[in-house]
Amino acid sequence: MTKFLATLLASAGLCAALPLQAHAELDVVSLKSAIARSIESDFPKLEALYKDIHAHPEIAFQEEKTAAKLAAEMRALGFEVTEHVGQTGLVAIYKNGDGPTIMVRTELDALPMEEKTGLAYASHDKTVWQGRETFVAHSCGHDIHMASWVGTARTLVGLKDQWHGTLMFIAQPAEEVGSGAMAMLREGLFTRFPKPDFGFALHANGAFAYGTVLYTVGAGSSSADGLYIKFRGRGGHGAVPQATIDPVMMAARFVVDVQSVISREKDPTEFGVVSIGTIQGGTAMNIIPSRRCRNRPSKPALKR
């Protein structure tokens, strides 16, 4: 974890610094060494921040405490911070003379699931999600992203004599449900604040060996969307199904049939995934419900 987080910090810091040197000779080796020294010095604080965020996750649009922690970190570095952009998101601006605007983005939210890692700093927190109590865990790397985000800001501020421009650090809420970015855009992300010339972010995009760099020519991934479907039937007793129209059966058939869109309708050379994340219906095992049987594809990635 230590080497992985340090590598992310070094990579993000170097990438964010490169375009800021557009009008000057850039000594990449010296800059990378300076970034590494800064990270080594700051790493104990960043690791503590990572563990704190990991132990106390918050789900989509509930990231009040998480956002407040990041806001405090950025204000301490001299950033001008605006909170509650897109409900729980924040935007931090640092101006350092004339030059390009560099955007660095992280996510804030965790997932409604139980952590079973056994780590000393594992999450045991719970919340209410869709009307039910659930455990919450950072299982998608957003805790590392946030610590890297703060570390990148610290490093760039510490090296501000080597670049000129504006830093725009964005903390996006509700990434897991796919609506946080739109909420920030609706609240004027690129009208109230500078429109970036370059943007950087970290994202988990598959497992590969430590120390390996992967790249893709063209599109590296595609957009994701989700939907809810309610199946309406006619309820009745489970012992007389012929007198009912069973929405649970409809939903079960749909789950199977929708996969044929991927296997038989989509060009096999094109990328596409449909995943059913939740299905809910009924109140008792011997009663066929009349409605409220719902499917929710979980972050399907469909080829645009």
Short mmCIF file of N, CA and C in Angstrom, two decimals, residues 17 26 49 62 82 104 112 116 138 149 152 169-170 183 186 194 208 214-215 228 241-242 254 257 265 283 292 299:
data_model
loop_
_atom_site.label_atom_id
_atom_site.label_comp_id
_atom_site.label_asym_id
_atom_site.label_seq_id
_atom_site.Cartn_x
_atom_site.Cartn_y
_atom_site.Cartn_z
N ALA A 17 2.30 18.80 -13.28
CA ALA A 17 3.33 19.82 -13.44
C ALA A 17 3.78 19.98 -14.88
N LEU A 26 12.08 22.07 -19.31
CA LEU A 26 11.65 21.27 -18.18
C LEU A 26 12.66 20.15 -17.92
N LEU A 49 -4.34 10.36 6.71
CA LEU A 49 -5.57 10.85 6.10
C LEU A 49 -6.28 9.72 5.36
N GLN A 62 -23.93 11.86 0.71
CA GLN A 62 -23.88 11.92 2.16
C GLN A 62 -22.46 12.25 2.64
N THR A 82 -14.65 26.33 -2.25
CA THR A 82 -16.11 26.48 -2.29
C THR A 82 -16.73 25.12 -2.04
N VAL A 104 -7.55 18.87 -11.35
CA VAL A 104 -7.23 17.57 -10.76
C VAL A 104 -8.47 17.12 -9.98
N PRO A 112 -22.30 1.03 -0.56
CA PRO A 112 -23.13 0.45 0.49
C PRO A 112 -22.89 -1.05 0.62
N LYS A 116 -14.76 -6.63 4.71
CA LYS A 116 -14.36 -7.86 5.39
C LYS A 116 -12.86 -8.09 5.29
N HIS A 138 -15.14 1.77 1.56
CA HIS A 138 -14.40 2.23 0.39
C HIS A 138 -13.79 0.99 -0.28
N TRP A 149 -4.92 13.04 -4.08
CA TRP A 149 -5.39 14.37 -4.48
C TRP A 149 -4.80 15.44 -3.57
N THR A 152 -1.01 15.58 -4.10
CA THR A 152 -0.67 16.29 -5.33
C THR A 152 -0.74 17.80 -5.10
N PHE A 169 -8.81 22.11 -8.15
CA PHE A 169 -8.96 20.78 -7.58
C PHE A 169 -10.43 20.54 -7.27
N ILE A 170 -10.98 19.48 -7.87
CA ILE A 170 -12.41 19.17 -7.75
C ILE A 170 -12.58 17.86 -6.98
N ALA A 183 -24.48 16.80 -11.21
CA ALA A 183 -24.93 17.75 -10.18
C ALA A 183 -23.99 18.95 -10.11
N ARG A 186 -24.52 21.14 -13.25
CA ARG A 186 -25.76 21.92 -13.16
C ARG A 186 -25.59 23.15 -12.27
N PRO A 194 -13.09 28.59 -13.21
CA PRO A 194 -12.37 28.58 -14.50
C PRO A 194 -12.59 27.27 -15.27
N PHE A 208 -3.42 -4.91 -12.93
CA PHE A 208 -2.19 -5.22 -13.66
C PHE A 208 -1.03 -5.07 -12.70
N LEU A 214 0.18 1.12 -18.67
CA LEU A 214 -0.64 0.70 -19.79
C LEU A 214 -1.18 1.92 -20.52
N TYR A 215 -1.35 1.83 -21.81
CA TYR A 215 -1.96 2.91 -22.56
C TYR A 215 -2.83 2.33 -23.67
N TYR A 228 -33.92 2.10 -13.63
CA TYR A 228 -34.82 1.35 -12.77
C TYR A 228 -36.00 0.87 -13.60
N PRO A 241 -51.13 -19.53 -8.31
CA PRO A 241 -50.44 -18.60 -9.21
C PRO A 241 -51.20 -18.35 -10.51
N GLN A 242 -52.10 -19.29 -10.90
CA GLN A 242 -52.84 -19.11 -12.15
C GLN A 242 -53.78 -17.92 -12.09
N PHE A 254 -36.56 -11.20 -17.25
CA PHE A 254 -35.86 -10.04 -17.79
C PHE A 254 -34.35 -10.12 -17.53
N ASP A 257 -33.03 -12.50 -20.07
CA ASP A 257 -33.18 -12.05 -21.46
C ASP A 257 -32.32 -10.84 -21.79
N GLU A 265 -27.20 -9.18 -29.79
CA GLU A 265 -27.55 -7.95 -30.49
C GLU A 265 -26.34 -7.05 -30.73
N THR A 283 -43.38 -9.16 -0.09
CA THR A 283 -43.32 -8.94 1.36
C THR A 283 -43.35 -10.23 2.16
N ARG A 292 -43.83 -3.38 -7.60
CA ARG A 292 -42.65 -2.99 -6.87
C ARG A 292 -41.55 -4.05 -6.95
N LYS A 299 -24.00 0.16 -12.75
CA LYS A 299 -22.97 0.80 -13.54
C LYS A 299 -22.65 0.04 -14.82
#
